[in-house]
Amino acid sequence: MDRKIKNWGNYPEIISNVKSFDTSGMVEELFKEEKHWIARGMGRCYGDASLGENVLSTLKYNKVTFFDTQSGIIECQAGFTLDEVLQLAVPKGWFLPVTPGTKFVSLGGAVASDIHGKNHHKEGSFSRHTLSIKVLCGDGKIYNCSKTENADLFEATCGGMGLTGVILSVRFQLRKISTSYITQKQIKAANLDELLILFEKYKEYTYSVAWVDCLARGKHFGRSILMLGEHAEMNDLKGAKAKAPLKVHSEAGLNIPFNFPSFVLNKYSIKLFNFAYYHKNFKKVQESTTHYDGFFYPLDNIKNWNRMYGKPGFLQYQFVLPLNQVEGMKLIMNKIAEKKQGSFLSVLKVFGPQNDLISFPEEGYTLALDFPMTGSLLKFLDELDQIVQDCGGRIYLTKDARMNKEFFHKSYPRLEEFIDIVNKYNPNTEFRSVQSERLSITR
Amino acid sequence: MKTVLLLGATSDIGQALADKYAKEGYTVWLAGRNTNHMQDIAADLKIRHEVAVEYYKFEALDYVSHQKFYTDLPGIPDITVCIFGYLGDQEKAESAWDECQNILDTNYKAAVSILNIVASSYEERSVGTIVGISSVAGDRGRQSNYFYGSAKAGFTAYLAGLRNRLFKHNVHVLTVKPGFVDTKMTEHLELPAPLTAQPSKVAGAIFKAVKKRKNTIYVLGIWWLIMTIIKSIPEPIFKRLKL
Ligand SMILES: Cc1cc2nc3c(=O)[nH]c(=O)nc-3n(C[C@H](O)[C@H](O)[C@H](O)COP(=O)(O)OP(=O)(O)OC[C@H]3O[C@@H](n4cnc5c(N)ncnc54)[C@H](O)[C@@H]3O)c2cc1C
């Protein structure tokens, strides 16, 4: 049935023929009905990456088929979510090797975007922990692939935004934990320079990320809170926490039942939020032991928080710049502060080395922020793109809904190789999304 | 441990029931046509709920195989749920007997055939629960789906008779009329959200109704109201409606 769909940013919205499947045989049948498909999991990408004329929803293909509690190796079908992995693995003393800022992501989506987390500088992106995947390609075959078997397909599928085929299942290595808590250290940085020094000083921490007030100017420019974390050991826990050291997260509490009117989030309310958020930490350094849910997924507790941006939706802008481009970072942040369009969720992180075919991360600084959708936004982001391009950086495809194809083609240097692999396994470009067409990745 | 047998286990409602019963600690026996699919479902249930799960090949339309299928099970299940069904294509079935027959056979004859066998075994031992997934479509024939509807009407009447027969033997029979359910079978239809239940909701309602030994349930209360109204429309008016 044709129906309206949109992803997390509520922009764009399109009409698609959406089909689900719960066996690989059903996918093969569907391929006979229509030629072009794009897989879709939880729709947590922000823009148009999982939208297309025909959408193959993986959410009913969601079984866990293997879990060895001794070695922490797990295999799940693509529609199984990180939320479900945690429910299963945490009580047995295992955790996700890499996690994004929300647990409502499918494993297919995690691989297709080659997601990164707060531990990227130490442990790389999701593909580093992926042992093997099964992909159903447009040539009608199911390939098992890994770093050693059909390696070209593996490399192109991790971060390949669904264009190599439908990921059917994912086998990966979990991370051993003794408790489900995180010992957390929060450090206030008065400005951007101080923040970058702190990142360097604390780079041995497993988890690090900073919240930045992108609207602060003058001497407060780049004021931020650096959040560091390690998995807590048993002796870090006291009282109730020590009694249930492997407690799993609970269900979301609050729900935003409808779209907020768009004036709710304006430059004043965001500025106020940022001010309050920065000043809520009285001390320069604050330490605590918190549950992983609050540490990794602070927003998951509010269902449908994206509705706060109202009906027009919002865009997330995430880019990465090489380490030597601090001036470029300042230039961009200055532009945002001037424009007074920053969001109340600006997140900065230092990526470690990574040199992949098509995955987003590469060594450098990455900044992600949300912008409410307004008339002047698209032009403004084009200006930011220019700076990113001049600095040799690039934009994360899973957050993108608008970049232009020239910039994209310049900023992903190995794109041609990627396209060759896509074509090899999909002789008739069977998989295409609104994004892949917009960016001229697919013919 | 108590055991539940799910006939038509790979359907969305079947999978949701398997999940619910496994979560409650039951041993789950899956029965269906697609063994590869059941293998994945079984692995998932075992890993997530740490219960015993087995699966058996079951051909609903192969009536003669039913007795052997049932005798070959490792024991007698405490609860048997008959879920399989076939919506079919009403328009096609009006002229193509194959399609029509398939709808009638799957939804009525096949269910009767296997439940006859289960019923006798329960009657003999004076224990057991039979659950039949029927449909609100069986409450009154409508032009849009009266093949499916009439087969389900037959099934509802069958279950009522069975309940009557087995009551004195302490065997419980539950009739379920789910209304619209969001499944693969209905994905191509435009269903109104307030009238449409998720499979997990259906499974939860069935689990509860079995515990409480209910006779008939509508999963969403609103359906009882709708069907009561539909049933009360006098035929001279009803026949003119486009339903
Ligand atoms: C609040 C929030 C925080 C986030 N934080 C982070 C973060 O810290 N780090 C990070 O890396 N990402 C982050 N993300 C982005 C998110 O992790 C990715 O967009 C992820 O891919 C979403 O998965 P999904 O199941 O929702 O996939 P969808 O959004 O449905 O699809 C995303 C892409 O994956 C493809 N895809 C999905 N399933 C399959 C499949 N089975 N086979 C082939 N292709 C498939 C789609 O075609 C599409 O290209 C965040 C998102 C949100 C909403």
XYZ file of C-alpha atoms and ligand atoms in Angstrom:
739
model
C 0.000 0.000 0.000
C 1.283 3.478 -0.780
C 1.705 5.559 2.290
C 3.427 8.679 3.539
C 6.755 8.162 5.206
C 9.506 10.321 6.592
C 12.499 9.761 8.813
C 13.570 11.221 12.117
C 13.980 14.825 10.946
C 10.393 14.812 9.610
C 11.855 16.186 6.373
C 11.359 15.267 3.581
C 8.091 13.369 3.475
C 7.344 11.173 0.471
C 4.796 8.587 -0.636
C 6.136 5.054 -0.929
C 5.067 1.523 -1.482
C 6.146 -0.041 1.828
C 6.469 -3.819 2.159
C 7.648 -5.969 5.055
C 9.088 -9.439 5.047
C 9.913 -12.068 7.624
C 11.730 -14.606 5.473
C 14.405 -14.065 2.827
C 12.130 -15.937 0.429
C 9.581 -13.145 0.723
C 12.206 -10.609 -0.326
C 12.964 -12.620 -3.420
C 9.244 -12.633 -4.258
C 9.032 -8.877 -3.750
C 11.981 -8.351 -6.080
C 9.893 -9.908 -8.833
C 7.107 -7.381 -8.250
C 9.163 -4.200 -8.376
C 12.624 -3.452 -9.631
C 13.898 -0.712 -7.339
C 14.012 -0.976 -3.568
C 15.663 0.542 -0.557
C 15.811 -1.141 2.838
C 14.538 0.693 5.885
C 14.904 -0.129 9.563
C 13.791 2.198 12.355
C 13.888 5.342 10.212
C 16.327 6.968 12.638
C 18.426 8.411 9.888
C 17.398 12.032 9.666
C 16.805 12.608 5.996
C 16.083 10.667 2.829
C 18.575 7.777 2.992
C 15.958 5.119 3.641
C 13.206 6.655 1.530
C 12.453 5.538 -2.005
C 9.762 4.541 -4.428
C 9.610 1.037 -2.941
C 10.653 0.589 0.656
C 11.503 -2.756 2.158
C 10.847 -2.588 5.890
C 13.062 -4.958 7.879
C 11.200 -4.567 11.145
C 9.444 -7.925 10.961
C 12.706 -9.673 10.097
C 13.906 -9.413 13.647
C 15.062 -12.646 15.191
C 18.221 -13.326 17.125
C 19.598 -16.577 15.764
C 22.824 -17.062 17.701
C 24.233 -15.881 21.015
C 27.226 -17.422 22.746
C 27.268 -16.024 26.265
C 30.835 -17.277 26.750
C 32.476 -15.477 23.846
C 29.967 -12.655 23.422
C 29.380 -13.409 19.757
C 25.835 -12.713 18.613
C 24.022 -12.996 15.293
C 20.722 -11.299 14.563
C 18.483 -10.604 11.621
C 18.667 -7.048 10.306
C 15.460 -5.785 11.932
C 16.607 -6.644 15.456
C 17.282 -3.394 17.289
C 20.090 -2.241 19.556
C 17.432 -1.832 22.239
C 16.675 -5.546 21.972
C 20.354 -6.485 21.933
C 20.828 -4.622 25.213
C 17.808 -6.302 26.830
C 19.282 -9.655 25.958
C 22.999 -9.085 26.462
C 23.311 -6.792 29.469
C 21.992 -9.297 32.052
C 24.619 -11.739 30.767
C 27.428 -9.211 31.172
C 27.754 -8.022 27.573
C 27.359 -4.622 25.959
C 27.308 -3.107 22.476
C 30.803 -2.618 21.074
C 29.713 0.707 19.547
C 26.506 2.588 20.134
C 24.970 5.740 18.655
C 23.047 8.303 20.695
C 19.820 6.325 20.469
C 19.163 2.638 21.012
C 16.172 2.600 18.647
C 18.261 1.651 15.652
C 18.135 -1.621 13.725
C 21.249 -3.696 13.157
C 20.811 -3.333 9.401
C 20.820 0.432 9.881
C 23.825 0.218 12.199
C 25.842 -1.557 9.503
C 24.522 0.451 6.560
C 25.521 3.710 8.272
C 28.608 2.144 9.875
C 27.666 3.949 13.056
C 30.171 5.456 15.467
C 29.904 6.213 19.152
C 31.641 7.998 21.973
C 34.457 5.445 21.854
C 35.363 6.001 18.213
C 38.823 7.396 19.006
C 39.694 4.110 20.711
C 37.512 1.457 19.161
C 36.504 2.628 15.718
C 33.086 2.296 14.135
C 30.625 -0.616 14.083
C 32.299 -2.374 11.160
C 35.410 -2.988 13.237
C 33.389 -5.289 15.495
C 31.327 -6.880 12.754
C 32.407 -10.456 12.121
C 30.233 -11.168 9.104
C 27.042 -10.112 7.385
C 24.655 -11.701 4.928
C 23.548 -9.476 2.082
C 20.893 -10.172 -0.522
C 22.020 -8.366 -3.655
C 20.213 -7.291 -6.778
C 21.657 -10.224 -8.698
C 19.356 -12.371 -6.547
C 22.113 -14.055 -4.552
C 22.715 -14.067 -0.829
C 26.371 -13.350 -0.021
C 28.107 -14.056 3.217
C 30.761 -11.424 3.618
C 33.412 -10.342 6.071
C 36.841 -8.726 6.091
C 38.181 -11.870 4.395
C 35.256 -13.325 2.445
C 33.777 -11.222 -0.396
C 35.731 -8.423 1.218
C 34.789 -5.868 -1.424
C 31.098 -6.336 -0.702
C 31.717 -6.156 3.037
C 33.596 -2.911 2.735
C 30.994 -1.357 0.472
C 28.069 -2.494 2.626
C 29.460 -1.011 5.853
C 28.495 2.627 5.474
C 27.009 1.926 2.043
C 23.535 3.260 2.960
C 21.693 0.206 1.683
C 22.922 0.562 -1.890
C 24.724 -2.791 -2.150
C 21.657 -4.820 -1.191
C 19.494 -5.819 1.728
C 21.496 -6.752 4.794
C 19.773 -9.877 6.100
C 21.793 -10.653 9.199
C 24.721 -9.376 11.186
C 27.180 -11.319 13.326
C 29.240 -9.220 15.684
C 31.335 -9.216 18.818
C 29.874 -7.786 22.032
C 31.930 -6.102 24.704
C 32.366 -7.639 28.161
C 31.110 -5.598 31.114
C 30.957 -6.291 34.850
C 28.170 -3.789 35.507
C 25.662 -1.819 33.491
C 26.839 1.454 35.020
C 29.256 4.081 33.801
C 31.624 6.068 35.958
C 31.299 9.503 34.527
C 33.405 12.610 34.723
C 32.064 15.930 33.431
C 34.446 18.816 32.933
C 33.428 22.334 32.046
C 35.457 24.077 29.387
C 35.198 27.858 29.191
C 35.839 27.961 25.460
C 36.722 25.901 22.416
C 40.503 26.032 22.832
C 40.242 24.728 26.346
C 37.906 21.980 25.200
C 40.307 20.727 22.567
C 43.128 20.629 25.102
C 40.912 18.627 27.448
C 40.038 16.149 24.688
C 43.748 15.568 24.139
C 44.490 15.311 27.845
C 41.774 12.717 28.468
C 42.083 10.713 25.271
C 42.711 7.519 27.210
C 39.097 7.473 28.383
C 36.979 4.898 26.545
C 34.085 7.292 26.042
C 34.296 10.982 25.370
C 31.997 13.552 23.835
C 31.305 17.230 24.427
C 28.158 19.247 24.437
C 28.891 22.682 23.009
C 26.919 25.887 23.324
C 27.046 26.989 19.711
C 25.228 30.236 20.394
C 27.683 31.653 22.935
C 29.907 34.378 21.549
C 32.853 36.488 22.614
C 34.835 35.058 25.500
C 32.295 32.274 25.969
C 32.745 31.120 22.388
C 32.671 27.346 22.374
C 31.907 26.904 26.071
C 31.127 23.306 26.629
C 30.885 20.313 28.900
C 33.178 17.398 28.183
C 31.679 14.082 29.215
C 33.994 11.170 29.860
C 33.080 7.654 30.867
C 34.303 4.164 31.677
C 32.307 1.018 32.343
C 32.008 0.761 36.121
C 33.453 -2.207 37.961
C 31.638 -3.945 40.830
C 33.550 -2.016 43.485
C 32.446 1.299 41.947
C 28.848 0.538 42.898
C 27.110 1.184 46.179
C 23.676 0.537 47.669
C 20.855 -0.295 45.285
C 23.161 -0.229 42.282
C 25.436 -2.858 43.808
C 22.425 -5.115 44.420
C 21.466 -5.142 40.727
C 24.759 -4.509 38.925
C 23.507 -5.646 35.513
C 20.203 -3.819 35.475
C 18.704 -3.263 32.014
C 17.215 0.054 30.897
C 13.497 0.598 31.366
C 10.936 1.758 28.855
C 10.627 5.362 27.759
C 8.646 7.534 30.114
C 7.478 10.746 28.525
C 5.884 10.939 25.100
C 5.521 14.041 22.914
C 2.103 13.222 21.506
C 1.952 15.787 18.687
C 4.034 18.305 16.768
C 4.848 21.400 18.777
C 3.994 24.721 17.146
C 7.192 25.897 15.496
C 7.642 28.973 17.689
C 8.438 26.782 20.696
C 12.000 26.314 19.561
C 13.322 29.693 18.602
C 16.611 31.445 19.163
C 15.516 32.670 22.596
C 14.366 29.355 23.974
C 17.421 27.577 22.635
C 19.740 30.200 24.064
C 18.021 29.879 27.408
C 18.303 26.117 27.327
C 21.996 26.276 26.487
C 22.640 28.761 29.261
C 20.838 26.593 31.791
C 22.494 23.422 30.581
C 25.968 24.872 30.926
C 25.319 26.340 34.336
C 23.596 23.303 35.803
C 27.069 21.973 36.544
C 28.253 24.144 39.413
C 31.626 22.579 39.779
C 34.369 22.566 37.185
C 34.700 18.791 37.491
C 31.826 16.583 38.455
C 31.973 12.833 38.952
C 29.175 10.310 39.270
C 28.123 6.769 38.542
C 25.191 6.599 36.164
C 23.279 3.932 34.317
C 24.265 3.381 30.678
C 20.815 4.498 29.580
C 21.280 8.022 30.874
C 24.881 8.197 29.717
C 24.410 7.017 26.143
C 20.748 7.705 25.421
C 19.680 10.845 27.306
C 16.948 11.573 24.765
C 15.493 8.085 24.421
C 13.508 8.719 27.549
C 11.307 11.168 25.687
C 9.426 9.323 22.962
C 9.054 11.303 19.726
C 11.175 14.226 20.893
C 11.614 15.128 17.235
C 8.070 16.515 17.317
C 9.375 19.424 19.363
C 10.536 20.920 16.089
C 6.982 21.108 14.814
C 5.553 20.103 11.492
C 8.238 21.597 9.226
C 10.758 19.278 10.863
C 14.461 19.881 11.242
C 17.806 19.074 9.692
C 20.762 17.618 11.425
C 24.129 18.774 10.174
C 27.119 16.584 11.006
C 30.491 17.070 9.439
C 34.059 16.008 10.157
C 37.193 18.116 9.612
C 40.779 16.846 9.694
C 42.651 17.475 12.966
C 44.672 20.378 11.538
C 41.550 22.329 10.631
C 40.710 23.897 13.991
C 40.438 27.291 12.338
C 37.809 25.919 9.985
C 35.865 24.592 12.952
C 35.964 28.030 14.539
C 34.829 29.626 11.309
C 31.801 27.352 11.137
C 30.905 27.788 14.781
C 31.198 31.535 14.402
C 28.835 31.499 11.474
C 26.327 29.513 13.468
C 26.561 31.849 16.437
C 26.106 34.836 14.127
C 23.155 33.288 12.426
C 21.654 32.452 15.842
C 20.388 29.192 14.390
C 22.249 26.711 16.530
C 20.422 23.965 18.263
C 20.373 22.920 21.846
C 22.055 19.680 20.939
C 25.431 20.452 19.524
C 27.797 17.587 20.004
C 31.520 17.640 19.352
C 33.810 14.648 19.312
C 37.308 13.700 18.233
C 37.429 10.748 15.839
C 40.351 8.367 15.815
C 42.024 7.171 12.630
C 39.833 5.393 10.094
C 40.257 5.089 6.376
C 37.321 3.303 4.820
C 35.767 3.080 1.417
C 32.556 4.964 2.091
C 32.063 5.148 5.884
C 31.821 8.626 7.320
C 34.397 8.708 10.141
C 37.950 9.837 9.553
C 40.513 11.215 11.968
C 39.480 14.679 13.030
C 36.815 16.755 14.738
C 33.161 16.057 14.180
C 30.361 18.396 15.119
C 26.655 17.531 14.926
C 23.828 19.953 15.399
C 20.119 20.273 14.749
C 18.543 23.185 12.914
C 14.795 23.771 12.850
C 13.626 23.813 9.225
C 13.176 27.397 8.038
C 13.128 29.164 4.697
C 16.688 30.422 4.886
C 18.254 27.260 6.288
C 19.118 25.470 3.059
C 21.134 28.387 1.731
C 22.917 28.758 5.044
C 23.931 25.105 5.083
C 25.295 25.430 1.545
C 27.605 28.105 2.919
C 28.752 25.786 5.674
C 29.326 23.042 3.088
C 31.727 25.339 1.290
C 33.844 25.740 4.414
C 33.738 22.010 5.089
C 34.866 21.386 1.547
C 37.673 23.938 1.749
C 38.922 22.228 4.897
C 38.896 18.787 3.275
C 36.030 17.529 5.419
C 32.750 15.805 4.680
C 29.182 15.229 5.776
C 27.574 12.155 7.332
C 25.181 10.629 4.792
C 22.805 9.230 7.392
C 22.073 12.739 8.660
C 21.879 14.355 5.263
C 18.756 15.448 3.403
C 20.048 18.264 1.240
C 23.714 18.416 0.301
C 24.494 18.886 -3.370
C 26.102 16.196 -5.445
C 29.212 18.134 -6.522
C 30.254 18.642 -2.934
C 29.473 15.027 -2.096
C 31.515 13.670 -4.992
C 34.502 15.822 -4.046
C 34.400 14.970 -0.377
C 34.235 11.166 -0.586
C 37.470 10.382 -2.449
C 36.834 6.651 -2.904
C 33.329 7.041 -4.254
C 34.121 5.632 -7.705
C 35.445 2.408 -6.205
C 32.288 2.166 -4.123
C 30.056 2.654 -7.153
C 31.950 -0.049 -9.060
C 31.266 -2.556 -6.287
C 27.609 -1.561 -6.091
C 27.296 -2.126 -9.840
C 29.141 -5.420 -9.705
C 26.600 -6.927 -7.331
C 23.649 -4.987 -8.702
C 23.982 -5.035 -12.465
C 20.754 -3.078 -12.870
C 21.021 -0.700 -9.892
C 18.295 -2.482 -8.044
C 18.724 -0.431 -4.881
C 18.172 3.257 -4.911
C 16.981 5.837 -2.442
C 15.854 9.413 -2.757
C 19.285 10.276 -1.402
C 21.251 8.110 -3.831
C 19.446 9.725 -6.739
C 19.854 13.221 -5.375
C 23.583 12.597 -5.000
C 23.917 10.765 -8.319
C 25.300 7.652 -6.677
C 22.871 5.471 -8.566
C 22.192 5.892 -12.232
C 6.306 -27.011 32.415
C 3.124 -26.309 30.516
C 3.100 -26.660 26.774
C 1.393 -24.666 24.048
C 0.952 -25.906 20.475
C 0.680 -23.187 17.827
C -0.869 -24.276 14.539
C 0.165 -21.679 11.965
C 3.134 -20.476 13.990
C 4.812 -18.389 11.298
C 1.879 -16.005 10.920
C 2.290 -12.666 12.668
C -0.212 -13.630 15.375
C 1.494 -17.021 15.681
C 4.873 -15.402 16.223
C 3.450 -12.961 18.723
C 1.795 -15.807 20.656
C 5.008 -17.815 20.613
C 6.809 -14.840 22.062
C 4.193 -14.238 24.739
C 3.988 -17.866 25.888
C 7.767 -18.291 25.852
C 8.108 -15.144 27.894
C 5.695 -16.649 30.429
C 7.880 -19.743 30.634
C 5.823 -22.181 28.560
C 7.324 -24.867 26.392
C 6.402 -23.863 22.843
C 5.686 -26.216 19.975
C 5.559 -24.450 16.636
C 3.667 -26.047 13.773
C 3.649 -24.714 10.247
C 4.667 -25.204 6.664
C 7.954 -23.329 6.463
C 10.512 -25.212 8.555
C 13.388 -22.807 7.819
C 11.315 -19.977 9.122
C 10.281 -21.944 12.215
C 13.915 -22.761 12.848
C 14.746 -19.037 13.101
C 11.737 -18.371 15.311
C 12.678 -21.272 17.589
C 16.298 -20.117 17.898
C 15.128 -16.639 18.805
C 12.698 -17.861 21.488
C 15.291 -20.131 23.059
C 17.920 -17.401 23.183
C 15.673 -14.656 24.460
C 13.456 -16.566 26.859
C 15.519 -19.644 27.673
C 12.606 -22.038 27.251
C 12.236 -25.299 25.341
C 10.985 -24.809 21.793
C 10.358 -27.428 19.126
C 8.946 -27.127 15.639
C 7.001 -29.540 13.480
C 5.971 -29.500 9.872
C 2.208 -29.182 9.522
C 0.212 -29.059 6.284
C -3.223 -27.676 7.057
C -4.737 -28.794 3.759
C -3.366 -32.318 3.940
C -6.168 -33.623 6.186
C -5.043 -37.236 6.205
C -1.693 -36.222 7.677
C -3.269 -34.557 10.714
C -3.665 -37.657 12.867
C -0.055 -38.665 12.380
C 1.128 -35.124 12.972
C -0.674 -35.059 16.312
C 0.342 -38.543 17.463
C 3.964 -37.866 16.588
C 4.155 -34.940 18.996
C 6.214 -35.814 22.085
C 3.157 -35.423 24.296
C -0.196 -33.752 24.600
C -0.051 -29.961 24.692
C -1.896 -28.174 27.491
C -3.093 -25.491 25.101
C -3.679 -25.750 21.356
C -4.128 -22.569 19.342
C -5.441 -22.783 15.787
C -4.146 -19.667 14.018
C -3.687 -20.521 10.363
C -6.051 -18.953 7.884
C -6.201 -17.620 4.364
C -7.735 -14.265 3.491
C -7.687 -14.881 -0.244
C -8.997 -12.652 -2.970
C -12.774 -12.270 -2.799
C -13.205 -10.981 -6.318
C -11.034 -13.650 -7.855
C -12.822 -16.340 -5.835
C -16.180 -15.296 -7.280
C -15.165 -16.796 -10.598
C -12.180 -19.030 -9.798
C -13.220 -22.105 -7.846
C -9.633 -22.910 -6.886
C -9.288 -19.680 -4.981
C -12.729 -20.031 -3.418
C -12.067 -23.593 -2.357
C -8.739 -22.622 -0.875
C -10.431 -19.992 1.288
C -13.161 -22.373 2.473
C -10.807 -25.286 3.055
C -8.105 -23.437 4.923
C -10.358 -21.412 7.169
C -12.955 -24.085 7.869
C -12.264 -27.683 6.866
C -8.610 -27.789 7.829
C -9.314 -26.216 11.203
C -12.138 -28.668 11.886
C -10.026 -31.622 10.847
C -7.134 -30.949 13.208
C -9.250 -29.678 16.098
C -11.441 -32.813 15.975
C -8.331 -34.801 16.771
C -7.168 -32.440 19.499
C -10.656 -32.300 21.005
C -10.942 -36.050 21.326
C -7.594 -36.310 23.053
C -8.541 -33.546 25.490
C -11.989 -35.011 26.081
C -10.488 -38.362 26.938
C -8.205 -36.856 29.554
C -10.680 -34.222 30.767
C -8.151 -31.441 30.506
C -6.920 -28.914 27.969
C -7.630 -25.614 26.268
C -8.464 -25.052 22.609
C -8.201 -21.579 21.121
C -9.591 -20.828 17.674
C -8.725 -17.602 15.865
C -11.925 -16.828 14.045
C -12.932 -13.428 12.729
C -15.415 -10.598 13.016
C -15.961 -11.232 9.299
C -17.910 -14.303 10.361
C -20.464 -12.292 12.316
C -22.374 -11.290 9.198
C -21.853 -11.933 5.498
C -20.826 -8.874 3.515
C -20.210 -8.568 -0.204
C -16.590 -7.530 0.259
C -15.436 -10.799 1.845
C -18.195 -13.360 2.275
C -16.147 -16.411 1.294
C -13.673 -15.753 4.054
C -16.529 -14.552 6.259
C -18.710 -17.603 5.741
C -15.835 -19.981 6.392
C -15.053 -18.100 9.595
C -18.775 -18.112 10.501
C -18.674 -21.879 10.153
C -15.565 -22.003 12.294
C -17.160 -19.824 14.976
C -20.221 -22.117 15.046
C -17.945 -25.149 15.192
C -16.066 -23.726 18.176
C -19.357 -22.941 19.939
C -20.489 -26.509 19.440
C -17.181 -27.842 20.598
C -17.357 -25.687 23.716
C -20.798 -27.061 24.431
C -19.650 -30.649 23.969
C -16.426 -30.346 25.983
C -17.657 -28.188 28.836
C -18.702 -31.186 30.904
C -15.253 -32.668 30.336
C -13.528 -29.664 31.807
C -12.055 -28.688 28.442
C -11.992 -24.969 27.740
C -12.709 -23.588 24.268
C -11.959 -19.947 23.458
C -13.132 -18.160 20.313
C -11.078 -15.098 19.316
C -12.315 -12.438 16.924
C -9.387 -10.105 16.489
C -10.832 -7.443 14.149
C -8.185 -5.716 12.057
C -4.638 -6.756 12.853
C -1.520 -5.159 11.484
C 0.069 -8.170 9.761
C 1.740 -9.198 6.517
C -1.686 -10.521 5.439
C -3.246 -7.050 5.708
C -0.289 -4.862 4.734
C -1.792 -3.979 1.361
C -5.049 -2.791 2.960
C -5.672 0.652 4.316
C -6.741 -0.081 7.885
C -8.030 2.613 10.244
C -5.507 2.873 13.082
C -7.968 3.003 16.027
C -9.566 -0.258 14.869
C -6.290 -2.048 14.194
C -4.480 -4.098 16.810
C -0.807 -5.019 16.851
C -0.149 -8.790 16.866
C 1.453 -8.473 20.321
C -1.769 -6.948 21.627
C -3.765 -9.862 20.222
C -1.363 -12.309 21.854
C -1.618 -10.561 25.206
C -5.408 -10.619 25.064
C -5.458 -14.313 24.212
C -3.074 -15.180 27.011
C -5.307 -13.392 29.495
C -8.543 -14.878 28.134
C -7.138 -18.391 28.409
C -6.213 -17.765 32.036
C -9.707 -16.441 32.762
C -11.399 -19.211 30.790
C -13.377 -16.800 28.635
C -15.692 -18.067 25.891
C -15.409 -15.439 23.180
C -13.303 -12.308 22.972
C -13.028 -9.362 20.649
C -9.490 -8.061 21.043
C -10.427 -4.410 20.791
C -13.659 -3.721 22.659
C -14.828 -1.384 19.937
C -15.259 -4.348 17.603
C -17.932 -5.866 19.786
C -19.867 -2.641 19.442
C -19.344 -2.388 15.698
C -20.392 -5.972 15.089
C -23.393 -5.656 17.380
C -24.556 -2.732 15.283
C -23.807 -4.478 11.995
C -25.683 -7.575 13.134
C -28.699 -5.545 14.192
C -29.280 -3.862 10.834
C -32.407 -5.449 9.318
C -31.668 -7.490 6.207
C -33.894 -5.419 3.848
C -31.681 -2.440 4.620
C -28.429 -4.371 4.978
C -28.610 -5.851 1.507
C -28.582 -2.366 0.001
C -25.425 -1.301 1.839
C -21.968 -1.333 0.375
C -20.053 -3.200 3.050
C 18.853 10.678 18.452
C 19.772 10.078 17.448
C 21.118 9.949 17.766
C 21.998 9.375 16.852
N 23.306 9.274 17.196
C 24.184 8.716 16.334
C 25.552 8.548 16.688
O 25.983 8.921 17.770
N 26.384 7.953 15.794
C 25.939 7.510 14.589
O 26.737 6.938 13.843
N 24.644 7.650 14.228
C 23.765 8.248 15.061
N 22.444 8.374 14.699
C 22.022 7.902 13.356
C 21.577 6.448 13.341
O 22.405 5.651 14.139
C 21.651 5.912 11.905
O 20.899 6.730 11.058
C 21.147 4.482 11.754
O 21.491 4.019 10.473
C 19.640 4.375 11.919
O 19.239 3.029 11.827
P 17.751 2.663 11.386
O 17.499 1.244 11.731
O 16.814 3.653 11.928
O 17.887 2.772 9.815
P 17.084 3.692 8.779
O 17.087 5.094 9.260
O 15.798 3.073 8.461
O 18.065 3.568 7.527
C 19.336 4.171 7.553
C 20.163 3.668 6.380
O 20.412 2.274 6.550
C 19.935 1.551 5.432
N 19.434 0.271 5.929
C 18.632 0.033 6.998
N 18.425 -1.290 7.144
C 19.096 -1.904 6.143
C 19.257 -3.265 5.747
N 18.700 -4.279 6.420
N 20.007 -3.515 4.651
C 20.595 -2.530 3.962
N 20.483 -1.230 4.300
C 19.749 -0.917 5.370
C 18.868 2.417 4.805
O 18.718 2.117 3.442
C 19.449 3.794 5.041
O 20.403 4.084 4.049
C 21.528 8.932 15.585
C 20.180 9.052 15.282
C 19.308 9.628 16.194
C 17.858 9.741 15.838
